[in-house]
Coordinates of C-alpha atoms in Angstrom, one line a residue:
X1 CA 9.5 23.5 6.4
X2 CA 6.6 20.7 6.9
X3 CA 4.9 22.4 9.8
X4 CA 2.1 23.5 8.1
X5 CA 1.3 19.7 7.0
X6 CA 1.5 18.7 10.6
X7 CA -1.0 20.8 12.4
X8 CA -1.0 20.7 16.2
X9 CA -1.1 16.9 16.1
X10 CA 1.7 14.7 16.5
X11 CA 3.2 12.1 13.4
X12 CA 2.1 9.0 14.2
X13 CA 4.4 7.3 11.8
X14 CA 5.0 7.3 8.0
X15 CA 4.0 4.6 5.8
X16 CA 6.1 3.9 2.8
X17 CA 4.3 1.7 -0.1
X18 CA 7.5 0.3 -1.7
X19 CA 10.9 1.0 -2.8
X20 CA 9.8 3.9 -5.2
X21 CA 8.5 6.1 -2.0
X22 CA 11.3 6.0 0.4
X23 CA 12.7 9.0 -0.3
X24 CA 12.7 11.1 2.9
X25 CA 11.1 8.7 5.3
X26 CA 13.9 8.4 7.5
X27 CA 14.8 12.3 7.7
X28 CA 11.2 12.7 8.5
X29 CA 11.6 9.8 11.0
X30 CA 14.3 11.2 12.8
X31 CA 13.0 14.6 13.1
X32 CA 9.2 13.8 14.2
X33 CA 10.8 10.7 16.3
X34 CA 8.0 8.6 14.3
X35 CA 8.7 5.0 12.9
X36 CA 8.6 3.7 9.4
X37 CA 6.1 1.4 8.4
X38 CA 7.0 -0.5 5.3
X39 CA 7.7 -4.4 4.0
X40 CA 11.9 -4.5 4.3
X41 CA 12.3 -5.0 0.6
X42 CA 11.0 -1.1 0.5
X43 CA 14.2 0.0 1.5
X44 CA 16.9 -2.4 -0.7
X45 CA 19.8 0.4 0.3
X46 CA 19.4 0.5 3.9
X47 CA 17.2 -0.4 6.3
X48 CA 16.5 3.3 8.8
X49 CA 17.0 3.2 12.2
X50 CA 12.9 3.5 13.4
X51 CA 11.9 1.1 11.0
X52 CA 9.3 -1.7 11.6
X53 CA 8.1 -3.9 9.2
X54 CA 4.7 -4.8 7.7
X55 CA 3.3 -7.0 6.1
X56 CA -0.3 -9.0 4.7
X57 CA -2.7 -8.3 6.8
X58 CA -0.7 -6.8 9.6
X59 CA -2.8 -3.7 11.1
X60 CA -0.8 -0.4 11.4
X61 CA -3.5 1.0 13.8
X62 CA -7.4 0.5 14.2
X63 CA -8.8 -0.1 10.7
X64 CA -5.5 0.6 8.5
X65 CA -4.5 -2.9 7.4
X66 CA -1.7 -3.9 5.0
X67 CA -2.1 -5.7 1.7
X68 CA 1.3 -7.1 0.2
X69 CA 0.7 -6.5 -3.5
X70 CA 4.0 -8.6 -5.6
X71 CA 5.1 -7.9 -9.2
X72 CA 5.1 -4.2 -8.7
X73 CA 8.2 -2.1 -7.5
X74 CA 9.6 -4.3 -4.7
X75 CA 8.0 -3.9 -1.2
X76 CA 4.8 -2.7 -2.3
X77 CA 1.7 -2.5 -0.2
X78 CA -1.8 -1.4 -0.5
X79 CA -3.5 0.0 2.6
X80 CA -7.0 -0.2 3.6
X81 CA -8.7 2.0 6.1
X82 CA -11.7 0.4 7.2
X83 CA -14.3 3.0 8.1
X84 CA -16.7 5.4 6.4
X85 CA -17.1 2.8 3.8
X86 CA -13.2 2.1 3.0
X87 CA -10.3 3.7 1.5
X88 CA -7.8 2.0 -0.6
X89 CA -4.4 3.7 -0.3
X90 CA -2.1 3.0 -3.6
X91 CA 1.3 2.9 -3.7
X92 CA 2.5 2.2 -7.2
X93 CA 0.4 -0.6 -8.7
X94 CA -2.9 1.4 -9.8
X95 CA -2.7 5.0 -11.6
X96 CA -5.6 7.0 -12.4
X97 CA -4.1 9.9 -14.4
X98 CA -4.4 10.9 -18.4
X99 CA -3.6 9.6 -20.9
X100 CA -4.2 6.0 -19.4
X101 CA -6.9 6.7 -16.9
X102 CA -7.6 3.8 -14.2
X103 CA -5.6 1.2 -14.6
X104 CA -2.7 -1.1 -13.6
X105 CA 1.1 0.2 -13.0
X106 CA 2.7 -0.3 -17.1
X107 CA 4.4 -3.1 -17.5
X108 CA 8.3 -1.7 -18.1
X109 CA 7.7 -0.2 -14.3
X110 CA 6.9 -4.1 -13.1
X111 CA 8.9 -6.7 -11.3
X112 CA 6.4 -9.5 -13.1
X113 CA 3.6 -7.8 -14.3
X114 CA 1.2 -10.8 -14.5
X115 CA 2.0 -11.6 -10.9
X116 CA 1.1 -8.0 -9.9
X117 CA -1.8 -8.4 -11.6
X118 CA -3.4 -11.5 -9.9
X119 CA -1.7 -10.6 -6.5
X120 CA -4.3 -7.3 -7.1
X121 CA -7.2 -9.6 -7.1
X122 CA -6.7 -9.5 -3.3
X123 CA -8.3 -5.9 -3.2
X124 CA -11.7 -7.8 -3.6
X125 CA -11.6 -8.8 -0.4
X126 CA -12.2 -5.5 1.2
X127 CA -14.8 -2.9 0.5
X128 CA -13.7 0.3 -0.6
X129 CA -16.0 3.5 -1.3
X130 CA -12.4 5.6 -2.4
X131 CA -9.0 5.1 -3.9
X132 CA -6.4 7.5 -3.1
X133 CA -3.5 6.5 -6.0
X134 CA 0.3 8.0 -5.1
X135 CA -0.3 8.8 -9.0
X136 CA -3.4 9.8 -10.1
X137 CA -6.7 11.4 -9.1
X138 CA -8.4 9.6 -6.1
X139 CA -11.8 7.8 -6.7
X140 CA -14.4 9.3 -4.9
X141 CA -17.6 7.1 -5.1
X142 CA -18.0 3.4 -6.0
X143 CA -14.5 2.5 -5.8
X144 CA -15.1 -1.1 -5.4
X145 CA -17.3 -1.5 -8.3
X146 CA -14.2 0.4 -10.4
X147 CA -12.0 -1.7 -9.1
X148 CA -14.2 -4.9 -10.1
X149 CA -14.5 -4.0 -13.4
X150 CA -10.4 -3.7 -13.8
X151 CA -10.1 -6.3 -12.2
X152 CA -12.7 -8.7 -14.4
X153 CA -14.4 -9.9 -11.9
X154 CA -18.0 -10.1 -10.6
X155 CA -17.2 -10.6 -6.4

């Protein structure tokens, strides 16, 4: 069914951004015996069996490290991956797709959308030459400066 996703490598685990994305982590779990990253409010039903929980600025493995993002869907996370000049990983909270292009998660999908907003501000902190979006079209090149200008500031 997945194989051809896997490859000859094992899973190392699944990561899900917040309660929006659970959907068949725990299947997938249980059938490549990998855990389940995630913050516990990501699962508000109940918790799977391999889960462990994440959160700010916990590292899942060399270089990935969790951002808590609140005011989104409840347990969301941002990940960064360190190398080759960053990677932002997006759960819910930035969309890049038509017709709104790059821009914050709309308001009626929030928990608090002013809070998601300024708890955003903490992608500043990390460079980032790509966003990958769960919803959108990844960023390429000059993701940081993108993300500055969203964001309003000049960090």
């Amino acid at each position: 069914m997945v194989g051809w996703l896997v490859g000859s490598s094992p899973v190392a685990g699944i990561i899900v951004t917040s309660s929006n994305h659970d959907r068949a982590s725990a299947r997938f779990a249980e059938q490549f015996s990998a855990p389940i990253f995630a913050r516990g409010e990501a699962f508000p039903d109940k918790t799977p069996s391999r889960f462990r929980k994440v959160d700010d600025d916990d590292e899942i493995c060399d270089g990935l490290r969790v951002i808590r993002i609140e005011g989104a869907a409840a347990g969301e996370i941002v990940l960064h991956y360190a190398p080759d000049g960053g990677t932002l990983i997006v759960g819910d909270a930035l969309i890049n797709f038509e017709p709104y292009g790059f821009t914050f998660l709309p308001g009626k999908y929030c928990s608090n959308e002013k809070e998601m907003r300024r708890s955003l501000q903490k992608l500043l902190d990390y460079e980032a030459e790509r966003i990958l979006f769960a919803h959108g079209t990844p960023i390429l090149a000059g993701a940081s400066d993108r993300l500055r200008g969203l964001l309003g500031s000049d960090r």
